[in-house]
Short mmCIF file of C-alpha atoms and ligand atoms in Angstrom, two decimals:
data_model
loop_
_atom_site.label_atom_id
_atom_site.label_comp_id
_atom_site.label_asym_id
_atom_site.label_seq_id
_atom_site.Cartn_x
_atom_site.Cartn_y
_atom_site.Cartn_z
CA MET T 197 -49.38 30.78 -7.55
CA LYS T 198 -52.85 29.23 -7.77
CA THR T 199 -52.20 26.01 -5.88
CA THR T 200 -54.73 24.11 -3.77
CA SER T 201 -52.95 25.14 -0.60
CA LEU T 202 -52.87 28.93 -0.40
CA LYS T 203 -50.24 31.21 1.02
CA LEU T 204 -52.27 33.89 2.77
CA VAL T 205 -51.46 37.12 4.57
CA LEU T 206 -54.10 38.14 7.10
CA VAL T 207 -54.15 41.73 8.33
CA SER T 208 -55.67 42.37 11.73
CA THR T 209 -57.64 45.38 12.91
CA PRO T 210 -55.52 48.45 13.80
CA ILE T 211 -57.98 49.49 16.55
CA GLY T 212 -56.13 47.52 19.26
CA TYR T 213 -53.94 44.47 19.74
CA LEU T 214 -55.55 41.02 19.41
CA GLY T 215 -56.61 40.03 22.90
CA SER T 216 -57.39 43.60 24.04
CA GLY T 217 -61.08 43.27 23.20
CA LYS T 218 -60.99 46.71 21.53
CA GLY T 219 -61.43 45.09 18.12
CA GLY T 220 -64.81 43.64 19.18
CA GLY T 221 -66.07 40.60 17.31
CA VAL T 222 -63.28 40.80 14.71
CA GLU T 223 -60.83 39.34 17.22
CA LEU T 224 -62.76 36.10 17.69
CA THR T 225 -63.62 35.94 13.98
CA MET T 226 -59.92 36.03 13.11
CA ARG T 227 -58.98 33.37 15.65
CA SER T 228 -61.70 31.00 14.43
CA LEU T 229 -60.83 31.59 10.82
CA ILE T 230 -57.09 31.09 11.29
CA LYS T 231 -57.74 27.76 12.99
CA GLY T 232 -60.09 26.71 10.20
CA LEU T 233 -57.76 27.82 7.38
CA LEU T 234 -54.81 26.03 8.99
CA SER T 235 -56.78 22.81 9.21
CA LEU T 236 -57.56 23.13 5.49
CA GLY T 237 -53.78 23.14 4.88
CA HIS T 238 -53.24 26.84 4.10
CA LYS T 239 -50.13 28.74 5.14
CA ILE T 240 -50.96 31.81 7.22
CA THR T 241 -48.94 34.88 8.10
CA LEU T 242 -50.79 37.24 10.42
CA LEU T 243 -49.86 40.92 10.65
CA ALA T 244 -51.16 42.39 13.88
CA PRO T 245 -50.44 45.26 16.29
CA GLN T 246 -47.70 44.83 18.89
CA GLY T 247 -48.95 42.81 21.86
CA SER T 248 -51.31 40.63 19.81
CA VAL T 249 -51.58 37.00 20.83
CA LEU T 250 -53.01 33.93 19.15
CA PRO T 251 -54.26 30.87 21.06
CA SER T 252 -52.15 27.69 21.05
CA ASP T 253 -54.43 26.00 18.47
CA CYS T 254 -53.29 28.66 15.96
CA SER T 255 -49.57 28.22 16.63
CA ALA T 256 -48.91 27.00 13.07
CA ALA T 257 -49.65 30.52 11.88
CA GLU T 258 -46.72 32.93 11.78
CA ILE T 259 -47.50 36.16 13.60
CA ARG T 260 -45.60 39.37 12.81
CA HIS T 261 -46.04 42.23 15.25
CA VAL T 262 -46.27 45.77 13.95
CA PRO T 263 -45.64 48.81 16.21
CA GLY T 264 -47.58 52.08 16.03
CA ILE T 265 -50.44 53.90 17.66
CA ASP T 266 -54.01 52.61 17.41
CA GLN T 267 -56.21 53.76 14.54
CA PRO T 268 -59.32 55.71 15.68
CA SER T 269 -62.43 53.60 15.10
CA TRP T 270 -65.02 54.83 12.61
CA GLN T 271 -67.87 53.75 14.80
CA HIS T 272 -67.52 56.67 17.22
CA GLN T 273 -67.15 59.40 14.61
CA GLU T 274 -69.64 61.50 12.66
CA VAL T 275 -70.89 59.76 9.53
CA SER T 276 -69.38 62.61 7.45
CA ALA T 277 -65.99 62.54 9.22
CA PRO T 278 -62.89 62.69 6.98
CA VAL T 279 -60.26 59.98 6.77
CA VAL T 280 -57.60 60.37 9.47
CA ILE T 281 -54.41 58.31 9.45
CA PRO T 282 -51.93 59.16 12.21
CA PRO T 283 -48.39 59.42 10.74
CA ASP T 284 -47.03 56.98 13.35
CA GLY T 285 -50.17 54.86 13.21
CA VAL T 286 -50.10 51.08 13.15
CA LEU T 287 -52.35 51.09 10.06
CA LEU T 288 -49.50 52.36 7.84
CA GLY T 289 -47.04 49.81 9.24
CA LEU T 290 -49.51 46.96 8.75
CA TRP T 291 -50.08 47.85 5.11
CA GLU T 292 -46.44 48.52 4.31
CA GLN T 293 -45.69 44.95 5.38
CA ALA T 294 -48.86 43.51 3.83
CA LEU T 295 -47.98 44.89 0.39
CA GLU T 296 -44.44 43.52 0.65
CA LEU T 297 -45.48 40.05 1.86
CA GLY T 298 -48.43 40.04 -0.52
CA LYS T 299 -46.08 39.90 -3.53
CA GLU T 300 -44.99 36.41 -2.42
CA SER T 301 -48.49 35.26 -1.45
CA ASP T 302 -51.70 34.21 -3.14
CA ALA T 303 -53.86 36.80 -1.40
CA VAL T 304 -54.01 39.35 1.40
CA LEU T 305 -57.11 39.20 3.56
CA ASN T 306 -58.04 42.40 5.36
CA PHE T 307 -60.13 42.47 8.58
CA SER T 308 -59.93 46.19 9.27
CA TYR T 309 -62.72 48.63 8.51
CA ASP T 310 -60.41 51.28 7.04
CA TRP T 311 -60.13 53.47 4.02
CA LEU T 312 -56.48 52.78 3.15
CA PRO T 313 -56.59 49.03 2.30
CA ILE T 314 -59.77 49.39 0.27
CA TRP T 315 -58.39 52.36 -1.66
CA LEU T 316 -55.19 50.41 -2.39
CA THR T 317 -57.02 47.39 -3.85
CA PRO T 318 -57.18 48.31 -7.57
CA ARG T 319 -53.79 50.06 -7.39
CA VAL T 320 -51.39 47.37 -6.16
CA GLU T 321 -50.02 44.06 -7.36
CA PRO T 322 -51.10 41.75 -4.50
CA ASP T 323 -54.71 40.55 -4.55
CA LEU T 324 -56.41 42.24 -1.59
CA PHE T 325 -59.70 40.88 -0.19
CA HIS T 326 -61.84 42.55 2.47
CA LEU T 327 -64.18 40.95 4.95
CA ILE T 328 -66.18 44.03 5.90
CA SER T 329 -66.88 44.03 9.62
CA MET T 330 -69.37 46.89 10.03
CA GLY T 331 -72.42 48.45 8.47
CA ALA T 332 -72.04 51.79 6.68
CA VAL T 333 -71.07 53.96 9.66
CA SER T 334 -69.05 56.38 7.51
CA GLN T 335 -69.97 58.10 4.24
CA VAL T 336 -66.43 58.00 2.88
CA MET T 337 -66.20 54.24 3.57
CA LYS T 338 -69.63 53.64 2.08
CA THR T 339 -68.66 55.42 -1.14
CA LEU T 340 -65.32 53.63 -1.40
CA ILE T 341 -66.84 50.19 -0.82
CA SER T 342 -69.46 50.93 -3.45
CA GLU T 343 -66.71 51.95 -5.93
CA LEU T 344 -64.75 48.75 -5.29
CA SER T 345 -67.91 46.72 -5.70
CA LYS T 346 -68.36 48.34 -9.13
CA SER T 347 -64.81 47.60 -10.31
CA ASP T 348 -64.40 44.11 -8.77
CA PRO T 349 -67.17 42.85 -6.46
CA SER T 350 -65.28 39.61 -5.80
CA ARG T 351 -62.89 41.48 -3.48
CA LEU T 352 -65.61 42.18 -0.92
CA ALA T 353 -67.47 39.91 1.48
CA PHE T 354 -69.91 40.60 4.29
CA HIS T 355 -71.14 38.75 7.38
CA THR T 356 -74.90 39.08 6.78
CA TYR T 357 -77.31 40.28 4.08
CA ARG T 358 -78.63 42.96 6.42
CA GLN T 359 -75.14 44.36 6.89
CA ALA T 360 -74.52 44.25 3.13
CA SER T 361 -77.79 46.10 2.49
CA ASP T 362 -76.22 49.22 4.04
CA TYR T 363 -74.01 49.52 0.94
CA GLU T 364 -74.74 50.24 -2.71
CA LEU T 365 -73.33 47.07 -4.22
CA PHE T 366 -73.21 45.90 -7.80
CA GLY T 367 -74.73 42.44 -8.00
CA GLU T 368 -75.43 40.00 -5.18
CA PRO T 369 -73.11 40.43 -2.19
CA VAL T 370 -70.82 37.63 -1.06
CA VAL T 371 -72.20 36.77 2.41
CA LEU T 372 -70.03 34.46 4.51
CA GLY T 373 -71.62 34.48 7.96
CA ASN T 374 -69.09 33.76 10.67
CA GLY T 375 -67.54 30.78 12.46
CA PHE T 376 -67.19 29.45 16.02
CA ASP T 377 -65.17 26.56 17.35
CA LEU T 378 -67.85 24.48 19.09
CA ASN T 379 -65.17 22.80 21.22
CA HIS T 380 -64.81 26.08 23.08
CA TYR T 381 -68.47 26.21 24.19
CA ASP T 382 -70.08 23.69 26.53
CA PHE T 383 -73.75 22.98 26.02
CA GLN T 384 -75.82 23.64 29.16
CA PRO T 385 -79.21 21.91 28.85
CA LEU T 386 -80.74 23.54 31.93
CA GLY T 387 -82.07 27.09 31.88
CA GLY T 388 -83.36 28.87 34.96
CA GLY T 389 -80.33 31.10 35.60
CA PRO T 390 -80.17 34.89 35.35
CA LEU T 391 -80.44 37.09 32.26
CA GLY T 392 -77.22 38.02 30.46
CA TRP T 393 -75.90 40.68 28.11
CA ALA T 394 -72.49 40.76 26.40
CA GLY T 395 -70.70 43.29 24.22
CA ARG T 396 -68.63 46.41 24.22
CA VAL T 397 -70.19 48.82 26.71
CA ALA T 398 -70.88 51.62 24.23
CA PRO T 399 -74.06 53.45 23.11
CA GLU T 400 -74.51 51.58 19.81
CA LYS T 401 -74.98 48.38 21.83
CA GLY T 402 -78.05 49.65 23.76
CA LEU T 403 -77.22 48.14 27.14
CA GLU T 404 -79.74 50.49 28.81
CA ASP T 405 -82.65 48.64 27.17
CA ALA T 406 -81.48 45.27 28.48
CA VAL T 407 -81.12 46.73 31.97
CA ALA T 408 -84.67 48.12 31.66
CA VAL T 409 -85.95 44.62 30.82
CA ALA T 410 -84.16 43.08 33.80
CA ALA T 411 -85.47 45.85 36.09
CA ALA T 412 -89.04 45.37 34.82
CA LEU T 413 -88.77 41.65 35.64
CA GLY T 414 -87.24 42.44 39.06
CA ASP T 415 -84.21 40.49 37.90
CA ARG T 416 -80.44 40.93 37.75
CA LEU T 417 -78.50 41.27 34.49
CA LEU T 418 -75.02 39.76 34.14
CA VAL T 419 -72.94 42.01 31.86
CA TRP T 420 -69.68 41.02 30.14
CA GLY T 421 -67.49 43.10 27.86
CA VAL T 422 -64.93 45.82 27.37
CA MET T 423 -65.83 49.06 29.16
CA GLU T 424 -65.49 51.36 26.15
CA ASP T 425 -67.52 54.28 27.51
CA PRO T 426 -67.44 54.52 31.33
CA GLU T 427 -69.59 57.71 31.39
CA TYR T 428 -72.33 55.94 29.47
CA ALA T 429 -72.11 52.97 31.86
CA LYS T 430 -72.34 55.23 34.92
CA LYS T 431 -75.41 56.97 33.51
CA ILE T 432 -77.19 53.67 32.92
CA GLU T 433 -76.38 52.48 36.42
CA SER T 434 -77.83 55.64 37.98
CA ASN T 435 -81.15 55.15 36.17
CA PHE T 436 -81.97 51.71 37.58
CA PRO T 437 -82.28 50.09 41.02
CA PRO T 438 -78.88 49.32 42.57
CA GLY T 439 -77.78 45.73 41.94
CA THR T 440 -79.71 45.37 38.66
CA ILE T 441 -76.41 45.28 36.75
CA ASP T 442 -73.90 42.64 37.76
CA TRP T 443 -70.67 43.79 36.02
CA ARG T 444 -68.50 40.79 35.13
CA GLY T 445 -65.75 42.55 33.12
CA PHE T 446 -64.06 41.42 29.91
CA LEU T 447 -63.37 37.68 30.11
CA SER T 448 -61.55 35.13 27.97
CA THR T 449 -63.81 32.98 25.78
CA ALA T 450 -63.37 30.05 28.18
CA GLU T 451 -64.46 32.09 31.20
CA LEU T 452 -67.16 33.94 29.32
CA GLN T 453 -68.86 30.77 28.13
CA SER T 454 -68.63 29.14 31.57
CA GLN T 455 -70.71 32.00 33.02
CA LEU T 456 -72.87 32.73 29.97
CA ARG T 457 -74.12 29.16 29.69
CA THR T 458 -75.80 29.39 33.10
CA CYS T 459 -78.13 32.11 31.79
CA ARG T 460 -81.76 31.47 30.91
CA ALA T 461 -81.47 34.01 28.08
CA LEU T 462 -79.12 36.52 26.50
CA LEU T 463 -80.60 39.93 25.69
CA ASN T 464 -79.24 41.62 22.57
CA THR T 465 -80.17 45.24 22.00
CA PRO T 466 -78.31 46.77 19.03
CA LYS T 467 -79.01 50.42 18.24
CA TRP T 468 -77.05 50.21 14.97
CA ASN T 469 -77.06 47.91 11.98
CA GLU T 470 -74.99 45.22 13.73
CA ALA T 471 -72.89 43.47 11.08
CA TYR T 472 -73.23 40.05 12.65
CA GLY T 473 -73.44 39.69 16.45
CA ASN T 474 -70.87 37.18 17.70
CA VAL T 475 -72.26 37.13 21.23
CA VAL T 476 -75.64 35.99 19.89
CA VAL T 477 -74.08 32.88 18.41
CA GLU T 478 -71.78 32.25 21.37
CA ALA T 479 -74.82 32.21 23.66
CA MET T 480 -76.64 29.81 21.34
CA ALA T 481 -73.54 27.59 21.19
CA CYS T 482 -73.99 27.10 24.95
CA GLY T 483 -77.72 26.44 24.50
CA VAL T 484 -78.77 29.89 25.70
CA PRO T 485 -81.76 31.34 23.79
CA VAL T 486 -81.39 34.94 22.63
CA VAL T 487 -84.00 37.68 22.78
CA ALA T 488 -82.94 40.39 20.34
CA TYR T 489 -84.11 43.40 18.43
CA ASP T 490 -84.95 42.51 14.87
CA ARG T 491 -82.22 44.80 13.55
CA GLY T 492 -78.99 44.00 11.70
CA GLY T 493 -77.24 40.64 11.88
CA PRO T 494 -79.09 39.21 14.90
CA GLY T 495 -82.30 39.35 12.84
CA GLU T 496 -80.71 36.82 10.48
CA LEU T 497 -79.18 34.63 13.18
CA ILE T 498 -82.17 33.99 15.42
CA ASN T 499 -85.00 31.77 14.34
CA SER T 500 -87.77 33.45 16.33
CA GLY T 501 -89.77 30.93 18.36
CA PHE T 502 -87.09 28.20 17.93
CA THR T 503 -83.75 29.62 19.11
CA GLY T 504 -85.06 32.73 20.87
CA TRP T 505 -87.32 35.66 20.09
CA LEU T 506 -86.98 38.61 17.75
CA VAL T 507 -88.88 41.71 18.79
CA PRO T 508 -89.38 45.09 17.09
CA PRO T 509 -86.30 47.33 17.45
CA ASP T 510 -86.25 49.56 20.57
CA ASP T 511 -89.44 48.00 21.96
CA VAL T 512 -88.49 47.35 25.60
CA VAL T 513 -92.01 46.21 26.50
CA ALA T 514 -91.98 43.57 23.75
CA MET T 515 -88.52 42.44 24.84
CA THR T 516 -89.66 42.14 28.45
CA GLU T 517 -92.64 40.04 27.36
CA ALA T 518 -90.42 37.83 25.16
CA ALA T 519 -87.81 37.44 27.93
CA SER T 520 -90.49 36.00 30.18
CA GLN T 521 -91.24 33.33 27.54
CA VAL T 522 -87.79 31.86 26.97
CA GLY T 523 -88.79 28.73 28.87
CA MET T 524 -90.64 27.71 25.68
CA ILE T 525 -87.36 27.46 23.74
CA ASP T 526 -85.63 24.07 23.44
CA ARG T 527 -82.00 24.87 24.29
CA LYS T 528 -80.75 22.02 22.05
CA GLU T 529 -82.21 23.86 19.04
CA CYS T 530 -79.87 26.76 19.80
CA ARG T 531 -76.76 24.57 19.84
CA ASN T 532 -77.94 22.71 16.72
CA TRP T 533 -78.28 25.96 14.81
CA VAL T 534 -74.67 26.91 15.56
CA GLU T 535 -73.39 23.44 14.64
CA ASN T 536 -75.23 23.55 11.31
CA SER T 537 -74.82 27.21 10.34
CA ALA T 538 -71.85 28.80 12.10
CA SER T 539 -69.07 26.28 12.71
CA HIS T 540 -65.50 27.51 12.31
CA ASP T 541 -64.64 24.87 9.71
CA GLY T 542 -67.69 25.71 7.56
CA PHE T 543 -66.75 29.39 7.76
CA ALA T 544 -63.14 28.64 6.72
CA ARG T 545 -64.41 26.67 3.70
CA ARG T 546 -66.65 29.56 2.64
CA VAL T 547 -63.74 32.02 2.96
CA GLU T 548 -61.45 29.65 1.05
CA SER T 549 -63.86 29.37 -1.85
CA TRP T 550 -64.43 33.17 -1.93
CA ILE T 551 -60.67 33.80 -2.18
CA LYS T 552 -60.01 31.05 -4.71
CA LYS T 553 -62.79 32.33 -6.94
CA GLY T 554 -61.57 35.92 -6.54
CA ILE T 555 -57.96 35.21 -7.47
CA SER T 556 -59.00 33.25 -10.53
CA THR T 557 -61.31 35.99 -11.85
CA THR T 558 -59.47 39.17 -10.82
CA LYS T 559 -60.33 42.23 -12.87
CA PHE T 560 -57.31 44.27 -11.86
CA PRO T 561 -54.09 44.31 -13.91
CA LYS T 562 -51.17 42.39 -12.35
CA GLY T 563 -47.63 43.71 -11.87
N1 UDP G 287 -66.22 39.15 24.37
C1 UDP G 287 -65.22 38.54 25.10
N2 UDP G 287 -65.27 38.59 26.45
C2 UDP G 287 -66.26 39.21 27.12
C3 UDP G 287 -67.30 39.83 26.37
C4 UDP G 287 -67.26 39.78 24.98
O1 UDP G 287 -64.30 37.94 24.54
O2 UDP G 287 -66.23 39.23 28.34
C5 UDP G 287 -66.15 39.12 22.89
C6 UDP G 287 -67.15 38.14 22.30
O3 UDP G 287 -66.62 36.85 22.29
C7 UDP G 287 -67.36 38.70 20.90
C8 UDP G 287 -66.96 40.17 21.01
O4 UDP G 287 -66.49 40.37 22.34
O5 UDP G 287 -66.53 38.05 19.97
C9 UDP G 287 -68.11 41.10 20.71
O6 UDP G 287 -68.43 40.93 19.37
P1 UDP G 287 -69.83 41.26 18.72
O7 UDP G 287 -69.81 40.75 17.31
O8 UDP G 287 -70.94 40.76 19.57
O9 UDP G 287 -69.89 42.86 18.73
P2 UDP G 287 -68.85 43.99 18.23
O10 UDP G 287 -68.04 44.35 19.44
O11 UDP G 287 -68.01 43.41 17.13
O12 UDP G 287 -69.71 45.13 17.78
#
């Protein structure tokens, strides 16, 4: 079935329904990609947990809801933790349907960071492809990804080179970046607003360092995102002057960008090897410069001195100094970078060519 227009099955993350925010950046990545793939003429069936929603500009995609309990995320487990699949988990339901639908499709594209779909890859008839969404947070995942890379590297793609460098891969990794629909972000030429921070409120995101920067500057920090770890949030709040954190909650993209674009800078403080860093690019799409630790994806997304500043990881003093210099950044440069390097249609074309190449060179036996 190697036609120009592909019949694709996309499998969503089993961590939470699409729209819950629990899936982190994967949720927005999928929405952007579906829109881009549809506009390239591909036929999309999305398998996603019950409750998942797609925006109206993705209505040409068929969505099939799968019941079952959420899969525990790898990112909050020990690196040596074993694989756990709940018997009534949504992961099993998603892959039962994916394997069935995959027989009538050109390819199945997986967005979950899970053992099962990767293990299945050389063992089943449908061509399974995996856009890996995290660094190597689990030993068992790291080993499995390395094994798949050895048997057929074309089945794997990553968001950034820094993310890919966490894995032992055979040959050059396929690095696809990510994609954002620029129509959803309004450019704000004027800086001068408060500092902002966005992301899941969880230890690997290092919110405490951004709050420390705001406190050192006697400023307020607007914070958006899913409250994943309330205890952690409470602890941060108790360590800084009252009012330093301005909690804004988890907002839709439209609301998020309307507040984010007023900021003079976004602070980005990853404590882990961030695979990409959607919020970095969303801020830049609005013209907001980003001051980030030079760690993981953000280190590849920010052109230090042009679209923001990169500072040594965990160096709060350097970040405070850089945050006071964001007035030197031309906000148009930030928007231009996103237009040129991270548009949703460019991303969809890169994904399309990865899949087309993969299905034409597959190393696994069919049927
Ligand atoms: N986000 C959102 N509303 C908010 C705050 C964040 O929709 O109020 C989304 C944001 O658009 C981004 C995701 O949360 O897509 C966070 O993704 P990122 O890649 O920055 O980090 P991850 O959570 O995947 O580690």
